[in-house]
XYZ file of C-alpha atoms in Angstrom:
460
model
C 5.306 -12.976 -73.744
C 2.701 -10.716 -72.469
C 1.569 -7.851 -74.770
C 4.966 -8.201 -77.027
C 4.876 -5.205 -79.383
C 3.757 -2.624 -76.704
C 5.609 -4.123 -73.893
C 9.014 -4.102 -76.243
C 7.804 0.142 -76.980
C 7.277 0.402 -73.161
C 10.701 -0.948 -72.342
C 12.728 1.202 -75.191
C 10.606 4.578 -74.410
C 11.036 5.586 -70.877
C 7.865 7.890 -70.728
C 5.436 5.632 -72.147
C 6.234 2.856 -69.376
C 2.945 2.381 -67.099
C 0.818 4.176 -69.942
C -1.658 2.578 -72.765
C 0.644 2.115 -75.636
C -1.171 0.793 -78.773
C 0.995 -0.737 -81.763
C -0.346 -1.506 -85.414
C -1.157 0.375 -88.457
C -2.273 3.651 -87.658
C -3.805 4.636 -91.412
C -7.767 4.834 -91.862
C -7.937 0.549 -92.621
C -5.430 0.293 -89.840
C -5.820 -2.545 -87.344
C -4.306 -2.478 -83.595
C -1.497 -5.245 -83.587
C -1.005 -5.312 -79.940
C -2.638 -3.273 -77.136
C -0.384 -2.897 -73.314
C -2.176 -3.669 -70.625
C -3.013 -0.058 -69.550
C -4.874 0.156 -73.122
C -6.785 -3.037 -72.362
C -8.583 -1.473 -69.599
C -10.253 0.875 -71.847
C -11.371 -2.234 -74.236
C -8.855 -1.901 -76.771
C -8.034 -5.144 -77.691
C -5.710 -6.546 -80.998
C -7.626 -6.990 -84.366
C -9.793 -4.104 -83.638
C -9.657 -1.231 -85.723
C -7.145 1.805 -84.806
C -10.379 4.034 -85.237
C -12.121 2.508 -82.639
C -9.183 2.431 -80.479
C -8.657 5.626 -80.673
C -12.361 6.508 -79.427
C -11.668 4.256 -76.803
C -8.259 5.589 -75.482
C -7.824 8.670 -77.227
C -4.719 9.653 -75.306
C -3.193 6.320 -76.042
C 0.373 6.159 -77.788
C -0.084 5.090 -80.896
C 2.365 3.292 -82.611
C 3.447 2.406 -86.170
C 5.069 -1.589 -85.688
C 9.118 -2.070 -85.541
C 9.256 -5.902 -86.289
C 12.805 -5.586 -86.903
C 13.249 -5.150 -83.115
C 10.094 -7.775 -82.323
C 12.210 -10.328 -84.195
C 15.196 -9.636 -82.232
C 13.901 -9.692 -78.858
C 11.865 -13.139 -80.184
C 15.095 -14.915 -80.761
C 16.636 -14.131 -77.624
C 13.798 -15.538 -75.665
C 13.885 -18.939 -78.344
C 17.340 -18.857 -77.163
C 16.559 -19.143 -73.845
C 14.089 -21.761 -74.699
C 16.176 -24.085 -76.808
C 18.778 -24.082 -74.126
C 15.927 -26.176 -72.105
C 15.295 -28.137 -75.130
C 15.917 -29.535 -78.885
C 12.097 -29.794 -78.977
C 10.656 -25.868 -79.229
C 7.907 -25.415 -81.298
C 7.496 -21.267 -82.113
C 3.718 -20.392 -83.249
C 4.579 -16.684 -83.035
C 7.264 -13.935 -82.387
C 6.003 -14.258 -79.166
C 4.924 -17.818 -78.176
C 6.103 -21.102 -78.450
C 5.703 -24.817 -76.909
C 8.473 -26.526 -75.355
C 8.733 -30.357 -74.653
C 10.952 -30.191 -71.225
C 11.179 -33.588 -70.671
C 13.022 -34.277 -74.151
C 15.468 -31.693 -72.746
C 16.149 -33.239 -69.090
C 15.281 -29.827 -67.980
C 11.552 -31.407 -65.822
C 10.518 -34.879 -65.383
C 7.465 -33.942 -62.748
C 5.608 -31.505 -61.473
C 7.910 -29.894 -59.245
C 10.847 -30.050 -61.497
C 8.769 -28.099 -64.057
C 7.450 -25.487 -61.790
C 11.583 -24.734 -60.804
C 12.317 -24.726 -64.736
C 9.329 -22.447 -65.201
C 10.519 -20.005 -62.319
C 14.008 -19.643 -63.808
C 12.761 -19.138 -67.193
C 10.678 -16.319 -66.197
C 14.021 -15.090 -64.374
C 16.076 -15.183 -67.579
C 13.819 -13.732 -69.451
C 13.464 -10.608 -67.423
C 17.422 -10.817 -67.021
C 18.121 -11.057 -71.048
C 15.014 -8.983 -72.195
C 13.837 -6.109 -69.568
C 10.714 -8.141 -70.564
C 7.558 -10.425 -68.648
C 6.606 -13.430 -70.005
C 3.908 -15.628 -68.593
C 4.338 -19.688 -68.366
C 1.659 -22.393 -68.454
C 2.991 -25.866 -67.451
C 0.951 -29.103 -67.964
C 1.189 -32.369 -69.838
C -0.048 -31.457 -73.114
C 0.099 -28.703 -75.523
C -3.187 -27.435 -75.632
C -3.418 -27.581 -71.165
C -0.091 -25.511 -71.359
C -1.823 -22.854 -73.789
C -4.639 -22.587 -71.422
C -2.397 -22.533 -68.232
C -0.282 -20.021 -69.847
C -3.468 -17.766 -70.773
C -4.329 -18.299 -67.208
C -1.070 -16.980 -66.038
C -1.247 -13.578 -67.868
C 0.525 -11.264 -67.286
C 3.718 -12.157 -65.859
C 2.432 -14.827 -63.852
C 2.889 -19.040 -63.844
C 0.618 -21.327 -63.474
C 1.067 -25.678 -63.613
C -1.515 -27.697 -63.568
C -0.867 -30.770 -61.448
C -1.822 -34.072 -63.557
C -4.890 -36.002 -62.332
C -6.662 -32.705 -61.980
C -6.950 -31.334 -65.958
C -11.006 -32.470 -66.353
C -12.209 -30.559 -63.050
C -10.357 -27.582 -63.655
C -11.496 -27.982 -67.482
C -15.209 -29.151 -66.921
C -16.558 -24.818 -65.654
C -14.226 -22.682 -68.565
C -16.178 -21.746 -71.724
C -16.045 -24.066 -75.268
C -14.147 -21.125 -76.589
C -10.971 -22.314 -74.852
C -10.427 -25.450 -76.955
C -8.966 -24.899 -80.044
C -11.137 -24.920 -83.130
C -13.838 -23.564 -81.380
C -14.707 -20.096 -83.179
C -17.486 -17.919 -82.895
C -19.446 -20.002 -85.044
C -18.927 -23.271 -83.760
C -19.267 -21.953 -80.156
C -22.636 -20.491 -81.054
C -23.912 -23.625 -82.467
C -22.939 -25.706 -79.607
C -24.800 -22.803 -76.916
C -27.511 -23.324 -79.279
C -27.439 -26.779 -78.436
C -27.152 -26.113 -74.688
C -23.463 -26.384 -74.625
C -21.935 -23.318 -73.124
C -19.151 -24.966 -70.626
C -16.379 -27.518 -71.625
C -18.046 -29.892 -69.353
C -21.475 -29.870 -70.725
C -19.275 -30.877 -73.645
C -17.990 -34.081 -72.381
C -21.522 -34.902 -70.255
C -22.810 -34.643 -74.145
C -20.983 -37.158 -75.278
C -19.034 -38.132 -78.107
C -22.197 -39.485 -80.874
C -23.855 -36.273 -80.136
C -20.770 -33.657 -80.628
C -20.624 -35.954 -83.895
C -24.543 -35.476 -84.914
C -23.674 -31.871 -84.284
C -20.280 -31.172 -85.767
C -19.263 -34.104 -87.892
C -17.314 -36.727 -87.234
C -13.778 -35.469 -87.319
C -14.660 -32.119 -85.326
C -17.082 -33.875 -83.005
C -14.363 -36.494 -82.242
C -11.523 -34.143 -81.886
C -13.987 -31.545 -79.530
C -15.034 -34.799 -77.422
C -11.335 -35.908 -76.782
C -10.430 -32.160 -75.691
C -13.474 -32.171 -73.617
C -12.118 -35.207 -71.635
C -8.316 -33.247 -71.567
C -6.670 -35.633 -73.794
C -4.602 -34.169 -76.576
C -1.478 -36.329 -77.709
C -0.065 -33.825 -80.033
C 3.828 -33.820 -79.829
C 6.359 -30.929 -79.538
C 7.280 -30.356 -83.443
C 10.498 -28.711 -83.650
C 10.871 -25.942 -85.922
C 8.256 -26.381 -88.135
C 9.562 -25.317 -91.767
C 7.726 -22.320 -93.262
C 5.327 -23.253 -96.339
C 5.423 -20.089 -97.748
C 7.072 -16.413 -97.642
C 4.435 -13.431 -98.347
C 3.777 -9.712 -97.844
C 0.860 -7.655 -98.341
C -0.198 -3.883 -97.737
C -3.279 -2.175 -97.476
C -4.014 0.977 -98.845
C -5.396 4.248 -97.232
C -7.260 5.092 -100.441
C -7.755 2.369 -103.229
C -5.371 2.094 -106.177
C -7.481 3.427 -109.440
C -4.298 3.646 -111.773
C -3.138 0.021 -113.556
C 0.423 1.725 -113.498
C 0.282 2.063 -110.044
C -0.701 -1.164 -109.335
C 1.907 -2.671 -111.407
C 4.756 -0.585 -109.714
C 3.148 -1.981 -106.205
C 3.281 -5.692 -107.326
C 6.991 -4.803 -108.491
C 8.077 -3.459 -105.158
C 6.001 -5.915 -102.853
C 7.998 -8.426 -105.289
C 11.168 -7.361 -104.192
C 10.162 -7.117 -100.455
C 9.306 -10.758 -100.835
C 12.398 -11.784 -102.069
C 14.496 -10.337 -99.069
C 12.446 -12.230 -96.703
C 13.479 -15.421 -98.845
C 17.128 -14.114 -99.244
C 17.045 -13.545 -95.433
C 15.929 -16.999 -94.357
C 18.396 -18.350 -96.633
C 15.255 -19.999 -98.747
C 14.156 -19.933 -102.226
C 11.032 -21.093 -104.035
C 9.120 -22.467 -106.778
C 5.609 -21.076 -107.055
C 4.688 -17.372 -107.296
C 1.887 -16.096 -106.177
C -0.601 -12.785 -106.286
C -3.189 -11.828 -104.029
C -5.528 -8.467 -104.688
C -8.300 -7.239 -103.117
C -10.815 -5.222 -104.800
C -12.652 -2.281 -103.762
C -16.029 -4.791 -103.039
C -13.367 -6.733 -100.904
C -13.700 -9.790 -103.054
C -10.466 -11.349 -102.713
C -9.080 -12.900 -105.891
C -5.578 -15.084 -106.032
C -3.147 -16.289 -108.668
C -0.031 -18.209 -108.780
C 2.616 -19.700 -111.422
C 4.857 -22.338 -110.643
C 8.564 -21.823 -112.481
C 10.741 -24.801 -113.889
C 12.412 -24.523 -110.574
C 13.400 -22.454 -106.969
C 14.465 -18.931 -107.310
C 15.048 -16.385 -105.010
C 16.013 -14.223 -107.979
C 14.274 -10.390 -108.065
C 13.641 -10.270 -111.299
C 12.348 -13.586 -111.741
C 9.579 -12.782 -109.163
C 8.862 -9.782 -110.227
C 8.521 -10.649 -113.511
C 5.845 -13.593 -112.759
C 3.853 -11.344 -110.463
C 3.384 -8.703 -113.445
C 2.495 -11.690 -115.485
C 0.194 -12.996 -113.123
C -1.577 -9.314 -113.091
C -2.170 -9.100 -116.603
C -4.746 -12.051 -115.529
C -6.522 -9.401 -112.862
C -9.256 -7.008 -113.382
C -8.355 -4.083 -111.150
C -11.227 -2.188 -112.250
C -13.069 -0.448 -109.859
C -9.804 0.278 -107.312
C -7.337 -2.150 -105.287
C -7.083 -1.486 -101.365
C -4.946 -4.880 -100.875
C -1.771 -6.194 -102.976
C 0.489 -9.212 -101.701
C 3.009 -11.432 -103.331
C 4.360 -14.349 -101.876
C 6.468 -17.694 -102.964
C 5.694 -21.053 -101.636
C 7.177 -24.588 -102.604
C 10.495 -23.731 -100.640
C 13.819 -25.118 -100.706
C 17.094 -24.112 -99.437
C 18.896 -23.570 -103.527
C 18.285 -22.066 -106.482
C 18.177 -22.761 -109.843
C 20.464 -20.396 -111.758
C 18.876 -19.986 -115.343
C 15.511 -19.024 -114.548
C 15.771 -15.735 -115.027
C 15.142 -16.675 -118.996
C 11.898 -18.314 -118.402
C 11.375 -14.874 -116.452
C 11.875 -13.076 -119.332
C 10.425 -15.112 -121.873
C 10.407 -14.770 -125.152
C 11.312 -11.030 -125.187
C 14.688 -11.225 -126.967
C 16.593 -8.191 -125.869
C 14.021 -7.149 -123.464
C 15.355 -4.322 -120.364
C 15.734 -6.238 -117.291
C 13.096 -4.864 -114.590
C 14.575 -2.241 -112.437
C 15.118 -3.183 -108.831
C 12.577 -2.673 -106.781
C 13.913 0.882 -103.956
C 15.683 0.098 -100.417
C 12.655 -1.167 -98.399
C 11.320 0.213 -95.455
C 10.155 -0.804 -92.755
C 7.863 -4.067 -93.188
C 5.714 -2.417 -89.892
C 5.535 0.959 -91.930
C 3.376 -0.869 -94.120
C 0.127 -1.990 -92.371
C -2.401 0.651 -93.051
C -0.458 3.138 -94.830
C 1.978 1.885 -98.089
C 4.533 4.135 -99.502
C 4.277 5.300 -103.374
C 7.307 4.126 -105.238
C 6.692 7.501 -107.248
C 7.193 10.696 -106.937
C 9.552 10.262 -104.086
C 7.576 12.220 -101.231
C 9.462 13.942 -97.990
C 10.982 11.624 -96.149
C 8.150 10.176 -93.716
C 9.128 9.345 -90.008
C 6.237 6.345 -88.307
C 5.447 7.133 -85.215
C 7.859 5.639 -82.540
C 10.192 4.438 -85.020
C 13.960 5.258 -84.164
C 15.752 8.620 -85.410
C 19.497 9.716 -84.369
C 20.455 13.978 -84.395
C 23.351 14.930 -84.923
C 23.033 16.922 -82.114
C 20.418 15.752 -79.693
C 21.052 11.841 -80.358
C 19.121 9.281 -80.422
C 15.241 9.321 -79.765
C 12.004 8.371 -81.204
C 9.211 9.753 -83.438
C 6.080 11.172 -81.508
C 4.354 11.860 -84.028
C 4.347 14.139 -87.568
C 2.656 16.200 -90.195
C 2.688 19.886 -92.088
C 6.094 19.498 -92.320
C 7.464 18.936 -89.232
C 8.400 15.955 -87.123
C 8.249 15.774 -83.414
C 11.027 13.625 -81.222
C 11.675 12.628 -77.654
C 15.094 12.060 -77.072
C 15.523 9.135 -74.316
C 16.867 5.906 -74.997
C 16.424 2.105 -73.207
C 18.530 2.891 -70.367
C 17.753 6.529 -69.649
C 16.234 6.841 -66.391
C 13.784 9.349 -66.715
C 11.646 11.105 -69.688
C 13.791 12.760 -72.472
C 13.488 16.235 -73.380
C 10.688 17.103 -76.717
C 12.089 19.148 -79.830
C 10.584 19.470 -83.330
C 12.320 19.758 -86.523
C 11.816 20.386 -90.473
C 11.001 17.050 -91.746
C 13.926 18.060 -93.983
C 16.360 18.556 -91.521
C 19.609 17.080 -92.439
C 20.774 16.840 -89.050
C 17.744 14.132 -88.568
C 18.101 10.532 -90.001
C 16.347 7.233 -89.014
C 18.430 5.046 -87.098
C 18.223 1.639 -85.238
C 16.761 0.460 -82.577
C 19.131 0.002 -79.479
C 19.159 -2.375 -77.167
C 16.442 -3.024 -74.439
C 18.859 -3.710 -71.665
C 22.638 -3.163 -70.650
C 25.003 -5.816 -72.326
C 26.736 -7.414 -69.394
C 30.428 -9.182 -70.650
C 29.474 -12.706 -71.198
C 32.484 -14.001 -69.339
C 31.112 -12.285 -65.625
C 27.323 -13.342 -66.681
C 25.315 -16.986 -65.970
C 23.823 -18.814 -68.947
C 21.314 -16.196 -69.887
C 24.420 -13.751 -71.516
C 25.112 -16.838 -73.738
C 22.005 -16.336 -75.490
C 20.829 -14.287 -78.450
C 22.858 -12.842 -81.356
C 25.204 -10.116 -80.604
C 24.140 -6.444 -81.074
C 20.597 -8.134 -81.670
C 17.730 -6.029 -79.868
């Protein structure tokens, strides 16, 4: 898909389509998620920090994250791919590989480029959305074609021809080739994957070892036999946040491991998993990054078990000094639970208060760069370009807010022009967050093609 996150915002927010739209944590640690393509021009690129951004394009939308519409969208584009074939292999919300000869869907070159083409079609038809399509006959050619394709483009490349088209791009194409490793090979006179494979395979060995400097040698020469894994299963389930200001107080840091313990748990409870292993990551004010974990008689997905053995692995954690990262996650996954653990949870504390539940989460995108105190409650905060609903007005979206006031547009998906601005008390009781709506008109599956037959219902 080409720039998800800000082309999703650009399709649900008529007056930001055409314009640099930047999505990610907008805080002072904040980092930019996704940039649109109108942003890029400026240099704004993802992983850079939103306060270089905004130097950059300072009259850029900026955008706090809604991955609860990402995730939607996502689905109804792996929809669209599983319908091709039982072999789709997602690496992101926004990319995946598909094997289309396990489907029937291609079995040469031309075939695939007429599967491509009506993918691309569908997509647009079930989304409002581009997407870009690389075509080859192996995973990591695809990646490249599809990179080569951006945006909303498709390219194939035609077999027999992989190593010429290969032999002029930069080493930084392959995968596994980082900054580092790509500045050892130019060091060594290697700039080009086909210096690489004139190089030969002893000497990529001599320079990277033998597993690397096999692997890099066999890319160099296009060959990559890596299959089409279906579904791969998730090791672990985590979140994190980073804070605007480091955490000081040990209470406060206990009530954030609490609540980040409860987040976790309704990403397990959502994807119908449990798990065995808890685990706590904190990052100190000197960024040193330390992590702990305990591994329970058996799978939970239980709050208060979690909770209780992330407190328990704190007690192990100097926080001296400030915290400005917190995460819990749970790996060793299964798909039950074991009942009684909530004793081992508790331990020996005979008549011990079970832990209050952690509050109604928000957001998870509201988190990156700016977390919310579970205490005092503060006025109700409204993230920029989140979703709100008026009584009167309707629905619309957050510009932006601050001094006690919050600024909407009122437009939706399907209005055809700008919507009217009006600001309110960030009190107002009139005002209330809402969800997102969907990016295109619902057609009645029964009049529509294949393409209506995919994605949940209401989802988007």
């Amino acid at each position: 898909m080409d720039a998800f996150y800000a082309s999703v915002e650009q399709a649900s927010k008529p007056s930001l389509r055409g314009k640099a739209v930047v999505v990610g944590g907008l805080g002072p640690r904040g980092v930019v998620a996704t940039a649109s393509y109108e942003a890029r021009v400026h240099g704004v690129h993802s992983a850079m920090p939103m306060a270089q951004a905004r130097r950059l394009a300072p009259n850029a939308a900026y955008l706090v994250p809604r991955f609860q519409l990402y995730r939607a969208v996502s689905e109804q584009v792996m929809g669209l791919l599983r319908a091709l074939s039982p072999l789709v292999e997602p690496l992101s919300l926004d990319e995946a590989f598909v094997d289309l000869e396990a489907g029937g869907a291609a079995w040469d070159a031309e075939s695939a480029r007429l599967t491509g083409a009506r993918l691309r079609a569908d997509i647009r038809a079930v989304t409002g959305l581009t997407g870009s399509v690389g075509l080859a006959a192996s995973k990591m050619l695809a990646k490249i074609a599809s990179e080569d394709a951006k945006p909303d483009g498709l390219v194939l490349i035609e077999p027999g021809t992989e190593r010429d088209l290969l032999a002029p791009k930069s080493v930084r194409i392959l995968p596994g080739v980082g900054p580092a490793t790509g500045d050892h090979l130019r060091r060594a006179g290697m700039t080009t994957v086909g210096e690489l494979a004139e190089a030969g395979e002893d000497e990529l060995v001599r320079l990277l070892g033998k597993a690397h400097g096999h692997a890099l040698y066999a890319m160099a020469l296009a060959h990559d036999e890596r299959p089409v894994v279906a579904e791969r299963e998730a090791k672990s389930v985590s979140v994190e946040d980073t804070y605007d200001v480091d955490i000081h107080d040990r209470t406060r840091v206990g009530l954030e491991v609490r609540r980040l313990a409860g987040r976790c748990v309704r990403r397990l409870r959502e994807a119908g998993l449990s798990g065995r292993t808890i685990v706590l990551k904190v990052r100190r004010y000197d960024f040193s990054t330390l992590t702990r974990s305990e591994t329970l008689r058996g799978p939970t997905d239980d709050p208060a078990v979690v909770a209780e053995a992330a407190a328990r692995l704190l007690e192990a954690v100097d926080t001296t000094g400030g915290v400005r990262l917190l995460g819990v996650g749970v790996t060793g996954l299964a798909d039950y639970t074991q009942e009684d653990l909530f004793a081992q949870a508790a331990g020996e504390r005979a008549g011990a208060e079970e832990p209050p539940q952690p509050p109604a989460p928000a957001e998870e995108a509201d988190r990156r760069g700016a977390a919310e105190p579970d205490h005092p409650p503060a006025e109700r905060r409204w993230p920029s370009g989140h979703d709100v609903r008026h009584a009167v007005y309707g629905h619309g979206w957050v510009q932006g807010s601050g001094l006690g006031r919050v600024t909407v547009r009122f437009e939706t998906p399907l209005s055809t022009r700008p919507g009217r601005v009006r600001t309110f008390r960030t009190d107002d009781p009139e005002l209330e967050p809402a969800d997102p709506l969907p990016l295109v008109e619902r057609r009645p599956s029964a009049a529509a093609g294949p393409v209506d037959a995919v994605g949940p219902a209401g989802a988007g």
